Amino acid sequence: MLTSPDSLKSRKELDAELGGAARAWLDEALAEAAHDAARAPAASGTPHPEASPYASPSWELRFAAAGRHCGQENADSVRSLLLVEAHAPLSSVTRLYEQGTAAERRAVLLTLHLLDLGDTALPLIEDALRANDTRLVAAAVGPYAADHLDPHAWRHAVLKCLFTEVPVAAVARLADRARGDAELARMLSDFAAERTAAGRPVPEDLRTVLALTAPADEGGHPAGPTAAPAAPAPTEES
């Protein structure tokens, strides 16, 4: 099952589902994250006098343990809450992604748009889009990618979804970014032609995205859909 940012649970929803011990653990974890955020270095970048450059904040250890204490079905949501509560800086986000399991990486990717990181976390998105794990690919094409990927990288992210059969419904702001994108339409048509020539079916999601690339008409409505290449007609030799 692929997780999207929209499926993350709020603190109120988690409190309603978790048992007493899990709620207590979450309370402590979020308090540690908030405490670390309050002790964060000033804008000047001066480190806190007690901070060690080699020590990870205690909430980062909680991040890894979220599934054990709150259940795997709640782990993404708990980890996302921790990142937000800690106002996680790029150093923490990068460390948790690079050292984490696939599930921990997914939680980082799902939360990037909620953190004040600008485009500095793009290397994490780019890394996930190189992966073959469809859960990471789906998480990587969320709101953060929609806001920060340049057109070239975003088009290839859409194609990655088609290659790996990640539903394009996972791509945030797909209609907005695809509208009128002639280059994306060309890439999709080429991909469809290659599939057809190889005797392979053209994914329905490709037709969906191709239709979205049509420029808007004067009233701001999408124009008629662009047709994907049809399968070649059989010949006498076939």
PDB file of N, CA, C and O in Angstrom, residues 145-217:
ATOM      1  N   ALA A 145       7.956  17.998  -4.052  1.00  0.00           N
ATOM      2  CA  ALA A 145       8.436  17.891  -5.435  1.00  0.00           C
ATOM      3  C   ALA A 145       7.664  18.835  -6.341  1.00  0.00           C
ATOM      4  O   ALA A 145       8.244  19.482  -7.235  1.00  0.00           O
ATOM      5  N   ALA A 146       6.360  18.928  -6.138  1.00  0.00           N
ATOM      6  CA  ALA A 146       5.543  19.822  -6.964  1.00  0.00           C
ATOM      7  C   ALA A 146       5.989  21.272  -6.824  1.00  0.00           C
ATOM      8  O   ALA A 146       5.955  22.034  -7.792  1.00  0.00           O
ATOM      9  N   ASP A 147       6.427  21.647  -5.641  1.00  0.00           N
ATOM     10  CA  ASP A 147       6.846  23.028  -5.385  1.00  0.00           C
ATOM     11  C   ASP A 147       8.267  23.329  -5.849  1.00  0.00           C
ATOM     12  O   ASP A 147       8.571  24.466  -6.210  1.00  0.00           O
ATOM     13  N   HIS A 148       9.151  22.324  -5.841  1.00  0.00           N
ATOM     14  CA  HIS A 148      10.574  22.621  -6.009  1.00  0.00           C
ATOM     15  C   HIS A 148      11.283  21.954  -7.183  1.00  0.00           C
ATOM     16  O   HIS A 148      12.348  22.431  -7.597  1.00  0.00           O
ATOM     17  N   LEU A 149      10.767  20.863  -7.728  1.00  0.00           N
ATOM     18  CA  LEU A 149      11.449  20.251  -8.862  1.00  0.00           C
ATOM     19  C   LEU A 149      11.341  21.148 -10.091  1.00  0.00           C
ATOM     20  O   LEU A 149      10.263  21.686 -10.380  1.00  0.00           O
ATOM     21  N   ASP A 150      12.441  21.289 -10.821  1.00  0.00           N
ATOM     22  CA  ASP A 150      12.375  22.077 -12.052  1.00  0.00           C
ATOM     23  C   ASP A 150      11.610  21.268 -13.106  1.00  0.00           C
ATOM     24  O   ASP A 150      11.381  20.065 -12.943  1.00  0.00           O
ATOM     25  N   PRO A 151      11.180  21.910 -14.193  1.00  0.00           N
ATOM     26  CA  PRO A 151      10.345  21.208 -15.175  1.00  0.00           C
ATOM     27  C   PRO A 151      10.963  19.929 -15.719  1.00  0.00           C
ATOM     28  O   PRO A 151      10.273  18.914 -15.858  1.00  0.00           O
ATOM     29  N   HIS A 152      12.249  19.943 -16.025  1.00  0.00           N
ATOM     30  CA  HIS A 152      12.905  18.764 -16.574  1.00  0.00           C
ATOM     31  C   HIS A 152      12.844  17.603 -15.583  1.00  0.00           C
ATOM     32  O   HIS A 152      12.455  16.477 -15.941  1.00  0.00           O
ATOM     33  N   ALA A 153      13.221  17.854 -14.330  1.00  0.00           N
ATOM     34  CA  ALA A 153      13.226  16.797 -13.313  1.00  0.00           C
ATOM     35  C   ALA A 153      11.806  16.332 -13.010  1.00  0.00           C
ATOM     36  O   ALA A 153      11.568  15.139 -12.786  1.00  0.00           O
ATOM     37  N   TRP A 154      10.854  17.268 -13.018  1.00  0.00           N
ATOM     38  CA  TRP A 154       9.466  16.888 -12.714  1.00  0.00           C
ATOM     39  C   TRP A 154       8.899  15.989 -13.804  1.00  0.00           C
ATOM     40  O   TRP A 154       8.220  14.999 -13.520  1.00  0.00           O
ATOM     41  N   ARG A 155       9.187  16.292 -15.053  1.00  0.00           N
ATOM     42  CA  ARG A 155       8.702  15.439 -16.150  1.00  0.00           C
ATOM     43  C   ARG A 155       9.245  14.017 -16.004  1.00  0.00           C
ATOM     44  O   ARG A 155       8.521  13.032 -16.201  1.00  0.00           O
ATOM     45  N   HIS A 156      10.529  13.916 -15.669  1.00  0.00           N
ATOM     46  CA  HIS A 156      11.118  12.585 -15.510  1.00  0.00           C
ATOM     47  C   HIS A 156      10.536  11.869 -14.283  1.00  0.00           C
ATOM     48  O   HIS A 156      10.462  10.634 -14.274  1.00  0.00           O
ATOM     49  N   ALA A 157      10.120  12.638 -13.268  1.00  0.00           N
ATOM     50  CA  ALA A 157       9.464  12.021 -12.113  1.00  0.00           C
ATOM     51  C   ALA A 157       8.129  11.412 -12.524  1.00  0.00           C
ATOM     52  O   ALA A 157       7.763  10.314 -12.075  1.00  0.00           O
ATOM     53  N   VAL A 158       7.390  12.106 -13.380  1.00  0.00           N
ATOM     54  CA  VAL A 158       6.123  11.562 -13.875  1.00  0.00           C
ATOM     55  C   VAL A 158       6.375  10.285 -14.677  1.00  0.00           C
ATOM     56  O   VAL A 158       5.675   9.280 -14.507  1.00  0.00           O
ATOM     57  N   LEU A 159       7.393  10.309 -15.537  1.00  0.00           N
ATOM     58  CA  LEU A 159       7.720   9.114 -16.312  1.00  0.00           C
ATOM     59  C   LEU A 159       8.158   7.965 -15.407  1.00  0.00           C
ATOM     60  O   LEU A 159       7.840   6.802 -15.659  1.00  0.00           O
ATOM     61  N   LYS A 160       8.869   8.296 -14.329  1.00  0.00           N
ATOM     62  CA  LYS A 160       9.287   7.265 -13.374  1.00  0.00           C
ATOM     63  C   LYS A 160       8.057   6.566 -12.791  1.00  0.00           C
ATOM     64  O   LYS A 160       8.043   5.339 -12.618  1.00  0.00           O
ATOM     65  N   CYS A 161       7.030   7.339 -12.498  1.00  0.00           N
ATOM     66  CA  CYS A 161       5.798   6.736 -11.983  1.00  0.00           C
ATOM     67  C   CYS A 161       5.210   5.770 -13.003  1.00  0.00           C
ATOM     68  O   CYS A 161       4.759   4.671 -12.651  1.00  0.00           O
ATOM     69  N   LEU A 162       5.216   6.163 -14.264  1.00  0.00           N
ATOM     70  CA  LEU A 162       4.667   5.290 -15.303  1.00  0.00           C
ATOM     71  C   LEU A 162       5.521   4.034 -15.476  1.00  0.00           C
ATOM     72  O   LEU A 162       4.994   2.935 -15.625  1.00  0.00           O
ATOM     73  N   PHE A 163       6.845   4.199 -15.438  1.00  0.00           N
ATOM     74  CA  PHE A 163       7.749   3.047 -15.570  1.00  0.00           C
ATOM     75  C   PHE A 163       7.528   2.041 -14.447  1.00  0.00           C
ATOM     76  O   PHE A 163       7.545   0.830 -14.662  1.00  0.00           O
ATOM     77  N   THR A 164       7.358   2.548 -13.226  1.00  0.00           N
ATOM     78  CA  THR A 164       7.291   1.682 -12.049  1.00  0.00           C
ATOM     79  C   THR A 164       5.861   1.350 -11.630  1.00  0.00           C
ATOM     80  O   THR A 164       5.644   0.722 -10.599  1.00  0.00           O
ATOM     81  N   GLU A 165       4.890   1.833 -12.412  1.00  0.00           N
ATOM     82  CA  GLU A 165       3.476   1.577 -12.149  1.00  0.00           C
ATOM     83  C   GLU A 165       2.999   2.173 -10.833  1.00  0.00           C
ATOM     84  O   GLU A 165       2.094   1.636 -10.180  1.00  0.00           O
ATOM     85  N   VAL A 166       3.606   3.283 -10.453  1.00  0.00           N
ATOM     86  CA  VAL A 166       3.081   4.064  -9.334  1.00  0.00           C
ATOM     87  C   VAL A 166       1.901   4.873  -9.871  1.00  0.00           C
ATOM     88  O   VAL A 166       2.047   5.577 -10.878  1.00  0.00           O
ATOM     89  N   PRO A 167       0.729   4.790  -9.272  1.00  0.00           N
ATOM     90  CA  PRO A 167      -0.419   5.555  -9.780  1.00  0.00           C
ATOM     91  C   PRO A 167      -0.111   7.049  -9.861  1.00  0.00           C
ATOM     92  O   PRO A 167       0.447   7.620  -8.922  1.00  0.00           O
ATOM     93  N   VAL A 168      -0.457   7.673 -10.976  1.00  0.00           N
ATOM     94  CA  VAL A 168      -0.153   9.103 -11.118  1.00  0.00           C
ATOM     95  C   VAL A 168      -0.993   9.942 -10.162  1.00  0.00           C
ATOM     96  O   VAL A 168      -0.728  11.141  -9.996  1.00  0.00           O
ATOM     97  N   ALA A 169      -1.984   9.333  -9.521  1.00  0.00           N
ATOM     98  CA  ALA A 169      -2.729  10.048  -8.485  1.00  0.00           C
ATOM     99  C   ALA A 169      -1.814  10.457  -7.338  1.00  0.00           C
ATOM    100  O   ALA A 169      -2.132  11.376  -6.573  1.00  0.00           O
ATOM    101  N   ALA A 170      -0.650   9.813  -7.224  1.00  0.00           N
ATOM    102  CA  ALA A 170       0.306  10.168  -6.173  1.00  0.00           C
ATOM    103  C   ALA A 170       1.035  11.465  -6.476  1.00  0.00           C
ATOM    104  O   ALA A 170       1.637  12.065  -5.574  1.00  0.00           O
ATOM    105  N   VAL A 171       1.025  11.920  -7.727  1.00  0.00           N
ATOM    106  CA  VAL A 171       1.773  13.111  -8.132  1.00  0.00           C
ATOM    107  C   VAL A 171       0.999  14.361  -7.729  1.00  0.00           C
ATOM    108  O   VAL A 171      -0.075  14.637  -8.261  1.00  0.00           O
ATOM    109  N   ALA A 172       1.549  15.111  -6.805  1.00  0.00           N
ATOM    110  CA  ALA A 172       0.874  16.321  -6.321  1.00  0.00           C
ATOM    111  C   ALA A 172       0.821  17.380  -7.424  1.00  0.00           C
ATOM    112  O   ALA A 172       1.763  17.548  -8.194  1.00  0.00           O
ATOM    113  N   ARG A 173      -0.305  18.060  -7.505  1.00  0.00           N
ATOM    114  CA  ARG A 173      -0.519  19.162  -8.454  1.00  0.00           C
ATOM    115  C   ARG A 173      -0.242  18.738  -9.896  1.00  0.00           C
ATOM    116  O   ARG A 173       0.264  19.505 -10.707  1.00  0.00           O
ATOM    117  N   LEU A 174      -0.576  17.505 -10.189  1.00  0.00           N
ATOM    118  CA  LEU A 174      -0.315  16.973 -11.526  1.00  0.00           C
ATOM    119  C   LEU A 174      -0.992  17.811 -12.607  1.00  0.00           C
ATOM    120  O   LEU A 174      -0.365  18.188 -13.602  1.00  0.00           O
ATOM    121  N   ALA A 175      -2.272  18.094 -12.434  1.00  0.00           N
ATOM    122  CA  ALA A 175      -3.002  18.837 -13.463  1.00  0.00           C
ATOM    123  C   ALA A 175      -2.412  20.227 -13.680  1.00  0.00           C
ATOM    124  O   ALA A 175      -2.269  20.687 -14.819  1.00  0.00           O
ATOM    125  N   ASP A 176      -2.045  20.903 -12.589  1.00  0.00           N
ATOM    126  CA  ASP A 176      -1.496  22.255 -12.701  1.00  0.00           C
ATOM    127  C   ASP A 176      -0.180  22.262 -13.465  1.00  0.00           C
ATOM    128  O   ASP A 176       0.036  23.103 -14.344  1.00  0.00           O
ATOM    129  N   ARG A 177       0.705  21.340 -13.122  1.00  0.00           N
ATOM    130  CA  ARG A 177       2.032  21.355 -13.723  1.00  0.00           C
ATOM    131  C   ARG A 177       2.032  20.750 -15.129  1.00  0.00           C
ATOM    132  O   ARG A 177       2.877  21.106 -15.950  1.00  0.00           O
ATOM    133  N   ALA A 178       1.119  19.847 -15.407  1.00  0.00           N
ATOM    134  CA  ALA A 178       1.098  19.220 -16.729  1.00  0.00           C
ATOM    135  C   ALA A 178       0.420  20.087 -17.783  1.00  0.00           C
ATOM    136  O   ALA A 178       0.734  19.975 -18.974  1.00  0.00           O
ATOM    137  N   ARG A 179      -0.477  20.965 -17.361  1.00  0.00           N
ATOM    138  CA  ARG A 179      -1.275  21.720 -18.321  1.00  0.00           C
ATOM    139  C   ARG A 179      -0.395  22.526 -19.284  1.00  0.00           C
ATOM    140  O   ARG A 179       0.441  23.321 -18.874  1.00  0.00           O
ATOM    141  N   GLY A 180      -0.598  22.299 -20.558  1.00  0.00           N
ATOM    142  CA  GLY A 180       0.123  23.052 -21.579  1.00  0.00           C
ATOM    143  C   GLY A 180       1.580  22.677 -21.734  1.00  0.00           C
ATOM    144  O   GLY A 180       2.327  23.370 -22.430  1.00  0.00           O
ATOM    145  N   ASP A 181       2.011  21.584 -21.109  1.00  0.00           N
ATOM    146  CA  ASP A 181       3.425  21.184 -21.165  1.00  0.00           C
ATOM    147  C   ASP A 181       3.660  20.344 -22.418  1.00  0.00           C
ATOM    148  O   ASP A 181       3.510  19.118 -22.417  1.00  0.00           O
ATOM    149  N   ALA A 182       4.045  21.007 -23.497  1.00  0.00           N
ATOM    150  CA  ALA A 182       4.235  20.328 -24.779  1.00  0.00           C
ATOM    151  C   ALA A 182       5.379  19.323 -24.718  1.00  0.00           C
ATOM    152  O   ALA A 182       5.334  18.273 -25.369  1.00  0.00           O
ATOM    153  N   GLU A 183       6.425  19.629 -23.939  1.00  0.00           N
ATOM    154  CA  GLU A 183       7.558  18.712 -23.842  1.00  0.00           C
ATOM    155  C   GLU A 183       7.157  17.435 -23.123  1.00  0.00           C
ATOM    156  O   GLU A 183       7.551  16.331 -23.527  1.00  0.00           O
ATOM    157  N   LEU A 184       6.363  17.562 -22.078  1.00  0.00           N
ATOM    158  CA  LEU A 184       5.865  16.366 -21.396  1.00  0.00           C
ATOM    159  C   LEU A 184       4.990  15.550 -22.342  1.00  0.00           C
ATOM    160  O   LEU A 184       5.084  14.317 -22.379  1.00  0.00           O
ATOM    161  N   ALA A 185       4.155  16.222 -23.118  1.00  0.00           N
ATOM    162  CA  ALA A 185       3.311  15.516 -24.079  1.00  0.00           C
ATOM    163  C   ALA A 185       4.163  14.738 -25.078  1.00  0.00           C
ATOM    164  O   ALA A 185       3.849  13.587 -25.423  1.00  0.00           O
ATOM    165  N   ARG A 186       5.261  15.354 -25.544  1.00  0.00           N
ATOM    166  CA  ARG A 186       6.148  14.665 -26.490  1.00  0.00           C
ATOM    167  C   ARG A 186       6.766  13.433 -25.851  1.00  0.00           C
ATOM    168  O   ARG A 186       6.822  12.348 -26.471  1.00  0.00           O
ATOM    169  N   MET A 187       7.246  13.579 -24.614  1.00  0.00           N
ATOM    170  CA  MET A 187       7.873  12.459 -23.915  1.00  0.00           C
ATOM    171  C   MET A 187       6.875  11.319 -23.700  1.00  0.00           C
ATOM    172  O   MET A 187       7.206  10.134 -23.871  1.00  0.00           O
ATOM    173  N   LEU A 188       5.651  11.662 -23.350  1.00  0.00           N
ATOM    174  CA  LEU A 188       4.631  10.647 -23.136  1.00  0.00           C
ATOM    175  C   LEU A 188       4.279   9.938 -24.440  1.00  0.00           C
ATOM    176  O   LEU A 188       4.105   8.710 -24.466  1.00  0.00           O
ATOM    177  N   SER A 189       4.170  10.704 -25.509  1.00  0.00           N
ATOM    178  CA  SER A 189       3.859  10.106 -26.806  1.00  0.00           C
ATOM    179  C   SER A 189       4.974   9.177 -27.252  1.00  0.00           C
ATOM    180  O   SER A 189       4.709   8.085 -27.797  1.00  0.00           O
ATOM    181  N   ASP A 190       6.219   9.587 -27.027  1.00  0.00           N
ATOM    182  CA  ASP A 190       7.348   8.723 -27.387  1.00  0.00           C
ATOM    183  C   ASP A 190       7.314   7.428 -26.571  1.00  0.00           C
ATOM    184  O   ASP A 190       7.562   6.335 -27.099  1.00  0.00           O
ATOM    185  N   PHE A 191       7.021   7.551 -25.288  1.00  0.00           N
ATOM    186  CA  PHE A 191       6.957   6.371 -24.421  1.00  0.00           C
ATOM    187  C   PHE A 191       5.842   5.437 -24.877  1.00  0.00           C
ATOM    188  O   PHE A 191       6.015   4.212 -24.951  1.00  0.00           O
ATOM    189  N   ALA A 192       4.681   6.026 -25.206  1.00  0.00           N
ATOM    190  CA  ALA A 192       3.559   5.219 -25.678  1.00  0.00           C
ATOM    191  C   ALA A 192       3.910   4.516 -26.982  1.00  0.00           C
ATOM    192  O   ALA A 192       3.568   3.341 -27.185  1.00  0.00           O
ATOM    193  N   ALA A 193       4.601   5.227 -27.874  1.00  0.00           N
ATOM    194  CA  ALA A 193       4.986   4.628 -29.159  1.00  0.00           C
ATOM    195  C   ALA A 193       5.954   3.470 -28.949  1.00  0.00           C
ATOM    196  O   ALA A 193       5.857   2.427 -29.624  1.00  0.00           O
ATOM    197  N   GLU A 194       6.881   3.617 -28.010  1.00  0.00           N
ATOM    198  CA  GLU A 194       7.830   2.540 -27.720  1.00  0.00           C
ATOM    199  C   GLU A 194       7.108   1.315 -27.174  1.00  0.00           C
ATOM    200  O   GLU A 194       7.410   0.173 -27.557  1.00  0.00           O
ATOM    201  N   ARG A 195       6.141   1.533 -26.291  1.00  0.00           N
ATOM    202  CA  ARG A 195       5.379   0.417 -25.725  1.00  0.00           C
ATOM    203  C   ARG A 195       4.586  -0.283 -26.819  1.00  0.00           C
ATOM    204  O   ARG A 195       4.536  -1.517 -26.878  1.00  0.00           O
ATOM    205  N   THR A 196       3.960   0.508 -27.672  1.00  0.00           N
ATOM    206  CA  THR A 196       3.145  -0.067 -28.732  1.00  0.00           C
ATOM    207  C   THR A 196       4.002  -0.869 -29.703  1.00  0.00           C
ATOM    208  O   THR A 196       3.638  -1.984 -30.108  1.00  0.00           O
ATOM    209  N   ALA A 197       5.163  -0.299 -30.067  1.00  0.00           N
ATOM    210  CA  ALA A 197       6.058  -0.995 -30.996  1.00  0.00           C
ATOM    211  C   ALA A 197       6.553  -2.311 -30.416  1.00  0.00           C
ATOM    212  O   ALA A 197       6.816  -3.269 -31.149  1.00  0.00           O
ATOM    213  N   ALA A 198       6.675  -2.355 -29.104  1.00  0.00           N
ATOM    214  CA  ALA A 198       7.152  -3.576 -28.438  1.00  0.00           C
ATOM    215  C   ALA A 198       6.018  -4.550 -28.137  1.00  0.00           C
ATOM    216  O   ALA A 198       6.230  -5.600 -27.533  1.00  0.00           O
ATOM    217  N   GLY A 199       4.797  -4.193 -28.565  1.00  0.00           N
ATOM    218  CA  GLY A 199       3.662  -5.065 -28.325  1.00  0.00           C
ATOM    219  C   GLY A 199       3.194  -5.065 -26.887  1.00  0.00           C
ATOM    220  O   GLY A 199       2.530  -6.017 -26.441  1.00  0.00           O
ATOM    221  N   ARG A 200       3.504  -4.007 -26.161  1.00  0.00           N
ATOM    222  CA  ARG A 200       3.109  -3.913 -24.760  1.00  0.00           C
ATOM    223  C   ARG A 200       1.996  -2.886 -24.616  1.00  0.00           C
ATOM    224  O   ARG A 200       1.928  -1.915 -25.372  1.00  0.00           O
ATOM    225  N   PRO A 201       1.110  -3.080 -23.657  1.00  0.00           N
ATOM    226  CA  PRO A 201      -0.007  -2.142 -23.502  1.00  0.00           C
ATOM    227  C   PRO A 201       0.453  -0.774 -23.022  1.00  0.00           C
ATOM    228  O   PRO A 201       1.441  -0.652 -22.297  1.00  0.00           O
ATOM    229  N   VAL A 202      -0.263   0.245 -23.439  1.00  0.00           N
ATOM    230  CA  VAL A 202       0.004   1.609 -22.978  1.00  0.00           C
ATOM    231  C   VAL A 202      -0.769   1.815 -21.677  1.00  0.00           C
ATOM    232  O   VAL A 202      -1.989   1.602 -21.643  1.00  0.00           O
ATOM    233  N   PRO A 203      -0.096   2.199 -20.590  1.00  0.00           N
ATOM    234  CA  PRO A 203      -0.798   2.375 -19.309  1.00  0.00           C
ATOM    235  C   PRO A 203      -1.917   3.403 -19.414  1.00  0.00           C
ATOM    236  O   PRO A 203      -1.754   4.442 -20.062  1.00  0.00           O
ATOM    237  N   GLU A 204      -3.032   3.116 -18.794  1.00  0.00           N
ATOM    238  CA  GLU A 204      -4.140   4.068 -18.804  1.00  0.00           C
ATOM    239  C   GLU A 204      -3.725   5.380 -18.156  1.00  0.00           C
ATOM    240  O   GLU A 204      -4.187   6.459 -18.556  1.00  0.00           O
ATOM    241  N   ASP A 205      -2.847   5.298 -17.146  1.00  0.00           N
ATOM    242  CA  ASP A 205      -2.375   6.522 -16.498  1.00  0.00           C
ATOM    243  C   ASP A 205      -1.639   7.425 -17.484  1.00  0.00           C
ATOM    244  O   ASP A 205      -1.652   8.657 -17.337  1.00  0.00           O
ATOM    245  N   LEU A 206      -0.952   6.838 -18.471  1.00  0.00           N
ATOM    246  CA  LEU A 206      -0.270   7.668 -19.470  1.00  0.00           C
ATOM    247  C   LEU A 206      -1.288   8.479 -20.260  1.00  0.00           C
ATOM    248  O   LEU A 206      -1.081   9.679 -20.513  1.00  0.00           O
ATOM    249  N   ARG A 207      -2.375   7.853 -20.637  1.00  0.00           N
ATOM    250  CA  ARG A 207      -3.416   8.582 -21.369  1.00  0.00           C
ATOM    251  C   ARG A 207      -4.008   9.695 -20.501  1.00  0.00           C
ATOM    252  O   ARG A 207      -4.340  10.768 -20.992  1.00  0.00           O
ATOM    253  N   THR A 208      -4.126   9.407 -19.208  1.00  0.00           N
ATOM    254  CA  THR A 208      -4.653  10.419 -18.284  1.00  0.00           C
ATOM    255  C   THR A 208      -3.758  11.653 -18.244  1.00  0.00           C
ATOM    256  O   THR A 208      -4.229  12.789 -18.361  1.00  0.00           O
ATOM    257  N   VAL A 209      -2.445  11.423 -18.097  1.00  0.00           N
ATOM    258  CA  VAL A 209      -1.514  12.548 -18.032  1.00  0.00           C
ATOM    259  C   VAL A 209      -1.436  13.258 -19.379  1.00  0.00           C
ATOM    260  O   VAL A 209      -1.380  14.489 -19.440  1.00  0.00           O
ATOM    261  N   LEU A 210      -1.438  12.503 -20.462  1.00  0.00           N
ATOM    262  CA  LEU A 210      -1.363  13.107 -21.791  1.00  0.00           C
ATOM    263  C   LEU A 210      -2.539  14.043 -22.020  1.00  0.00           C
ATOM    264  O   LEU A 210      -2.386  15.142 -22.584  1.00  0.00           O
ATOM    265  N   ALA A 211      -3.720  13.649 -21.566  1.00  0.00           N
ATOM    266  CA  ALA A 211      -4.885  14.516 -21.695  1.00  0.00           C
ATOM    267  C   ALA A 211      -4.703  15.809 -20.903  1.00  0.00           C
ATOM    268  O   ALA A 211      -5.156  16.878 -21.325  1.00  0.00           O
ATOM    269  N   LEU A 212      -4.022  15.714 -19.775  1.00  0.00           N
ATOM    270  CA  LEU A 212      -3.817  16.903 -18.936  1.00  0.00           C
ATOM    271  C   LEU A 212      -2.850  17.893 -19.555  1.00  0.00           C
ATOM    272  O   LEU A 212      -2.831  19.072 -19.164  1.00  0.00           O
ATOM    273  N   THR A 213      -2.012  17.447 -20.488  1.00  0.00           N
ATOM    274  CA  THR A 213      -1.019  18.350 -21.085  1.00  0.00           C
ATOM    275  C   THR A 213      -1.629  19.308 -22.096  1.00  0.00           C
ATOM    276  O   THR A 213      -0.951  20.236 -22.553  1.00  0.00           O
ATOM    277  N   ALA A 214      -2.888  19.098 -22.457  1.00  0.00           N
ATOM    278  CA  ALA A 214      -3.528  19.999 -23.413  1.00  0.00           C
ATOM    279  C   ALA A 214      -3.593  21.402 -22.826  1.00  0.00           C
ATOM    280  O   ALA A 214      -3.918  21.580 -21.648  1.00  0.00           O
ATOM    281  N   PRO A 215      -3.280  22.440 -23.612  1.00  0.00           N
ATOM    282  CA  PRO A 215      -3.352  23.808 -23.091  1.00  0.00           C
ATOM    283  C   PRO A 215      -4.781  24.197 -22.768  1.00  0.00           C
ATOM    284  O   PRO A 215      -5.735  23.682 -23.372  1.00  0.00           O
ATOM    285  N   ALA A 216      -4.936  25.090 -21.818  1.00  0.00           N
ATOM    286  CA  ALA A 216      -6.267  25.558 -21.447  1.00  0.00           C
ATOM    287  C   ALA A 216      -6.823  26.438 -22.558  1.00  0.00           C
ATOM    288  O   ALA A 216      -6.083  27.134 -23.256  1.00  0.00           O
ATOM    289  N   ASP A 217      -8.155  26.404 -22.726  1.00  0.00           N
ATOM    290  CA  ASP A 217      -8.765  27.280 -23.722  1.00  0.00           C
ATOM    291  C   ASP A 217      -8.928  28.679 -23.154  1.00  0.00           C
ATOM    292  O   ASP A 217      -8.471  28.983 -22.048  1.00  0.00           O
TER     293      ASP A 217
END
